[in-house]
Tab-separated table of C-alpha atoms in Angstrom:
chain	number	residue	atom	x	y	z
A	199	MET	CA	-12.283	-21.546	31.723
A	200	LYS	CA	-13.096	-18.320	33.589
A	201	ARG	CA	-10.793	-19.371	36.460
A	202	ALA	CA	-7.928	-20.043	34.019
A	203	THR	CA	-8.455	-16.646	32.365
A	204	LEU	CA	-8.362	-14.888	35.742
A	205	LEU	CA	-5.143	-16.700	36.660
A	206	ILE	CA	-3.505	-15.659	33.391
A	207	VAL	CA	-4.557	-12.021	33.829
A	208	ALA	CA	-3.346	-12.039	37.448
A	209	GLY	CA	-0.031	-13.523	36.362
A	210	ILE	CA	0.786	-10.976	33.646
A	211	SER	CA	-0.738	-7.872	35.231
A	212	PRO	CA	2.450	-6.945	37.160
A	213	LEU	CA	4.253	-6.615	33.810
A	214	PHE	CA	1.971	-3.700	32.945
A	215	ALA	CA	2.344	-1.931	36.300
A	216	GLY	CA	4.463	0.737	34.608
A	217	GLY	CA	1.704	1.640	32.167
A	218	GLY	CA	0.908	1.113	28.540
A	219	PHE	CA	-0.123	2.966	25.428
A	220	GLY	CA	-1.329	2.548	21.878
A	221	TYR	CA	-1.615	4.775	18.855
A	222	TRP	CA	-2.396	5.172	15.195
A	223	LEU	CA	0.375	6.339	12.890
A	224	ALA	CA	0.351	8.092	9.525
A	225	GLY	CA	3.089	9.698	7.467
A	226	LEU	CA	5.478	9.113	4.589
A	227	GLY	CA	7.316	5.910	3.759
A	228	TYR	CA	10.040	5.026	1.285
A	229	GLY	CA	10.768	1.622	-0.176
A	230	GLU	CA	11.832	0.225	-3.539
A	231	VAL	CA	10.165	-2.779	-5.140
A	232	PRO	CA	11.646	-4.740	-8.081
A	233	THR	CA	10.875	-3.224	-11.472
A	234	VAL	CA	9.432	-5.197	-14.381
A	235	SER	CA	10.847	-4.531	-17.840
A	236	GLY	CA	8.336	-3.018	-20.264
A	237	TYR	CA	6.062	-1.587	-17.561
A	238	PRO	CA	6.165	1.747	-15.699
A	239	SER	CA	7.815	1.650	-12.268
A	240	PRO	CA	5.779	2.751	-9.239
A	241	LYS	CA	7.036	5.609	-7.123
A	242	ASN	CA	9.416	4.580	-4.345
A	243	TYR	CA	7.547	6.667	-1.763
A	244	GLY	CA	3.975	6.864	-0.583
A	245	LEU	CA	1.569	7.263	2.301
A	246	MET	CA	2.190	5.106	5.354
A	247	TRP	CA	-0.431	4.072	7.903
A	248	GLY	CA	-0.682	1.604	10.753
A	249	GLY	CA	-0.801	1.210	14.508
A	250	GLU	CA	1.177	-0.009	17.524
A	251	GLY	CA	0.531	-0.955	21.142
A	252	TYR	CA	2.960	-1.307	24.066
A	253	GLY	CA	3.237	-2.268	27.703
A	254	ILE	CA	5.830	-0.771	30.057
A	255	TRP	CA	7.821	-2.470	32.780
A	256	ASP	CA	10.238	-0.072	34.451
A	257	LYS	CA	12.068	1.355	31.401
A	258	PHE	CA	11.523	-1.692	29.220
A	259	ILE	CA	8.883	-1.322	26.515
A	260	PHE	CA	7.433	-4.269	24.653
A	261	GLY	CA	4.565	-4.765	22.230
A	262	GLY	CA	4.002	-4.851	18.509
A	263	GLY	CA	2.240	-3.386	15.536
A	264	GLY	CA	1.988	-3.231	11.785
A	265	TYR	CA	2.019	-0.845	8.859
A	266	GLY	CA	1.485	-0.493	5.136
A	267	ILE	CA	3.078	1.881	2.627
A	268	ASN	CA	0.921	2.615	-0.418
A	269	GLY	CA	3.349	3.681	-3.148
A	270	PHE	CA	2.087	6.387	-5.452
A	271	SER	CA	1.141	4.887	-8.822
A	272	SER	CA	2.734	5.538	-12.221
A	273	GLU	CA	1.267	5.397	-15.728
A	274	GLY	CA	2.851	4.785	-19.116
A	275	SER	CA	2.692	2.651	-22.272
A	276	GLY	CA	-0.970	1.861	-21.604
A	277	PHE	CA	-0.385	0.503	-18.094
A	278	THR	CA	-0.582	1.733	-14.517
A	279	THR	CA	1.471	0.280	-11.655
A	280	SER	CA	1.195	0.635	-7.883
A	281	SER	CA	2.760	-1.023	-4.866
A	282	VAL	CA	2.124	-1.806	-1.211
A	283	ILE	CA	4.906	-2.599	1.273
A	284	TRP	CA	3.700	-4.055	4.573
A	285	ALA	CA	4.980	-5.527	7.828
A	286	GLY	CA	3.713	-6.941	11.133
A	287	TYR	CA	6.078	-7.341	14.062
A	288	PHE	CA	6.906	-7.686	17.730
A	289	SER	CA	8.795	-4.730	19.150
A	290	PHE	CA	11.183	-4.434	22.103
A	291	GLY	CA	12.505	-1.088	23.335
A	292	TYR	CA	14.086	0.795	26.198
A	293	ALA	CA	13.228	4.314	27.399
A	294	ILE	CA	16.321	6.532	27.250
A	295	LEU	CA	14.227	9.522	28.365
A	296	LYS	CA	11.209	9.090	30.608
A	297	SER	CA	9.353	11.793	32.526
A	298	GLU	CA	5.772	12.459	33.496
A	299	LYS	CA	4.861	13.735	30.027
A	300	ILE	CA	7.736	12.720	27.715
A	301	LEU	CA	8.870	9.308	26.511
A	302	LEU	CA	11.762	8.715	24.104
A	303	PHE	CA	12.686	5.146	23.209
A	304	PRO	CA	14.528	3.213	20.489
A	305	SER	CA	13.178	-0.234	19.658
A	306	VAL	CA	14.004	-3.381	17.708
A	307	ARG	CA	11.362	-4.991	15.508
A	308	ILE	CA	11.146	-8.630	14.462
A	309	GLY	CA	8.352	-10.156	12.405
A	310	GLY	CA	7.184	-10.704	8.865
A	311	GLY	CA	6.661	-8.456	5.876
A	312	GLY	CA	6.489	-8.217	2.126
A	313	TYR	CA	5.225	-6.277	-0.824
A	314	ASP	CA	2.629	-6.418	-3.593
A	315	LEU	CA	3.258	-4.919	-7.033
A	316	GLU	CA	0.134	-4.419	-9.142
A	317	ILE	CA	0.288	-3.929	-12.918
A	318	ARG	CA	-2.974	-3.040	-14.642
A	319	GLU	CA	-3.587	-2.488	-18.358
A	320	ILE	CA	-5.621	0.591	-19.283
A	321	LYS	CA	-7.983	-0.044	-22.200
A	322	SER	CA	-11.573	0.354	-23.291
A	323	GLY	CA	-13.821	-1.802	-25.424
A	324	SER	CA	-17.116	-3.589	-25.691
A	325	TYR	CA	-18.387	-6.214	-23.294
A	326	ASN	CA	-17.646	-9.062	-25.729
A	327	ASP	CA	-14.211	-7.640	-26.587
A	328	PHE	CA	-13.243	-7.658	-22.913
A	329	LEU	CA	-14.441	-11.238	-22.472
A	330	GLN	CA	-12.417	-12.446	-25.461
A	331	ASN	CA	-9.356	-10.281	-24.810
A	332	PRO	CA	-9.431	-9.103	-21.172
A	333	PRO	CA	-7.061	-6.362	-19.957
A	334	LYS	CA	-3.787	-7.632	-18.554
A	335	TYR	CA	-3.749	-7.684	-14.747
A	336	ILE	CA	-0.695	-8.892	-12.807
A	337	ILE	CA	-0.040	-8.979	-9.058
A	338	ILE	CA	3.497	-9.849	-7.996
A	339	SER	CA	3.778	-10.665	-4.283
A	340	SER	CA	6.675	-11.516	-2.023
A	341	ALA	CA	6.866	-12.145	1.724
A	342	GLY	CA	9.447	-13.158	4.281
A	343	TRP	CA	11.166	-12.171	7.511
A	344	TYR	CA	11.177	-8.561	8.621
A	345	GLY	CA	13.565	-6.718	10.939
A	346	GLY	CA	13.855	-3.052	11.802
A	347	LEU	CA	14.928	-0.281	14.136
A	348	SER	CA	12.835	2.712	15.153
A	349	LEU	CA	12.924	5.747	17.410
A	350	GLY	CA	9.726	6.956	19.052
A	351	PHE	CA	9.049	10.260	20.785
A	352	MET	CA	5.784	10.828	22.661
A	353	TYR	CA	4.298	13.713	24.551
A	354	ARG	CA	1.386	13.000	26.856
A	355	THR	CA	-1.428	15.560	26.933
A	356	PRO	CA	-5.070	14.545	27.367
A	357	ILE	CA	-4.176	12.517	24.268
A	358	LEU	CA	-0.869	11.010	23.186
A	359	LEU	CA	1.022	12.852	20.420
A	360	GLY	CA	4.404	12.174	18.907
A	361	LEU	CA	6.739	11.157	16.101
A	362	ASN	CA	8.166	7.842	14.965
A	363	ALA	CA	10.982	7.269	12.455
A	364	GLY	CA	12.964	4.225	11.473
A	365	ILE	CA	14.407	1.785	8.961
A	366	GLY	CA	13.557	-1.847	8.242
A	367	TYR	CA	14.362	-4.711	5.892
A	368	VAL	CA	12.193	-7.428	4.355
A	369	PHE	CA	14.064	-10.622	3.496
A	370	ASN	CA	11.896	-12.287	0.884
A	371	ALA	CA	11.322	-16.020	1.123
A	372	GLY	CA	9.204	-16.585	-1.980
A	373	TYR	CA	7.442	-14.977	-4.921
A	374	TYR	CA	3.928	-15.359	-6.283
A	375	ILE	CA	2.429	-14.029	-9.509
A	376	ASN	CA	-1.372	-13.918	-9.407
A	377	GLU	CA	-1.157	-16.267	-6.389
A	378	ASN	CA	0.947	-18.805	-8.330
A	379	GLU	CA	4.366	-19.678	-6.884
A	380	VAL	CA	7.341	-18.910	-9.133
A	381	TRP	CA	11.082	-19.690	-9.047
A	382	ASN	CA	14.278	-17.942	-10.185
A	383	SER	CA	12.908	-14.613	-8.995
A	384	PRO	CA	15.039	-11.568	-8.055
A	385	GLU	CA	16.113	-11.131	-4.445
A	386	TYR	CA	14.624	-8.222	-2.552
A	387	LYS	CA	16.881	-6.663	0.092
A	388	LYS	CA	16.034	-2.974	-0.115
A	389	PRO	CA	15.559	-0.847	3.017
A	390	VAL	CA	12.222	0.610	4.041
A	391	MET	CA	12.323	4.016	5.761
A	392	TRP	CA	9.615	6.142	7.321
A	393	ILE	CA	8.634	9.120	9.443
A	394	ASN	CA	5.186	9.300	11.014
A	395	LEU	CA	2.958	11.385	13.201
A	396	ILE	CA	1.250	9.406	15.954
A	397	ILE	CA	-1.917	9.978	17.944
A	398	GLY	CA	-3.338	7.734	20.635
A	399	GLY	CA	-3.687	7.283	24.359
A	400	GLY	CA	-2.136	5.696	27.429
A	401	TYR	CA	-0.085	6.408	30.523
A	402	TRP	CA	3.238	5.634	32.179
A	403	LYS	CA	4.702	6.153	35.637
């Protein structure tokens, strides 16, 4: 087993001869989720967080990552709603600007993604009242293929700093309500957009 691991590492190590890097990202994201009649709609924007890691071969950049966008919640008619849009993906890019300290590269992302819409009733009552008539709580989930384009800019100091912006699409393949599969659901083909600050570490030649 150890010999096989060493052979694998020796085989792929030349691919990383140009360097590699990884970072955390945080910023603002925008993405619509389907609305539900009779309930308040969550905000279409929110805080975005995630991380990515890449290897470099010449000017080719390959890796992957993931993110989540926590939509700001809304309240009304005795309910509160919130949403999360998420994705995990492989990423392939090419450095159009590469120097000792600066790296600028567009990339294509392919993977999976989806969203969760949470609807929660706001009420108060006694212990027995809640057991007999519990507050309404609904989670609508959808997941499917994800594709996107992004542009990353990085500046190498003792740490790695930069910006990342882009657009992506989630093509839903199925819906679940409280983890129960449903049919005849609306299609979700809205874009997801973002701009993030990044901080991390790494090197390139």
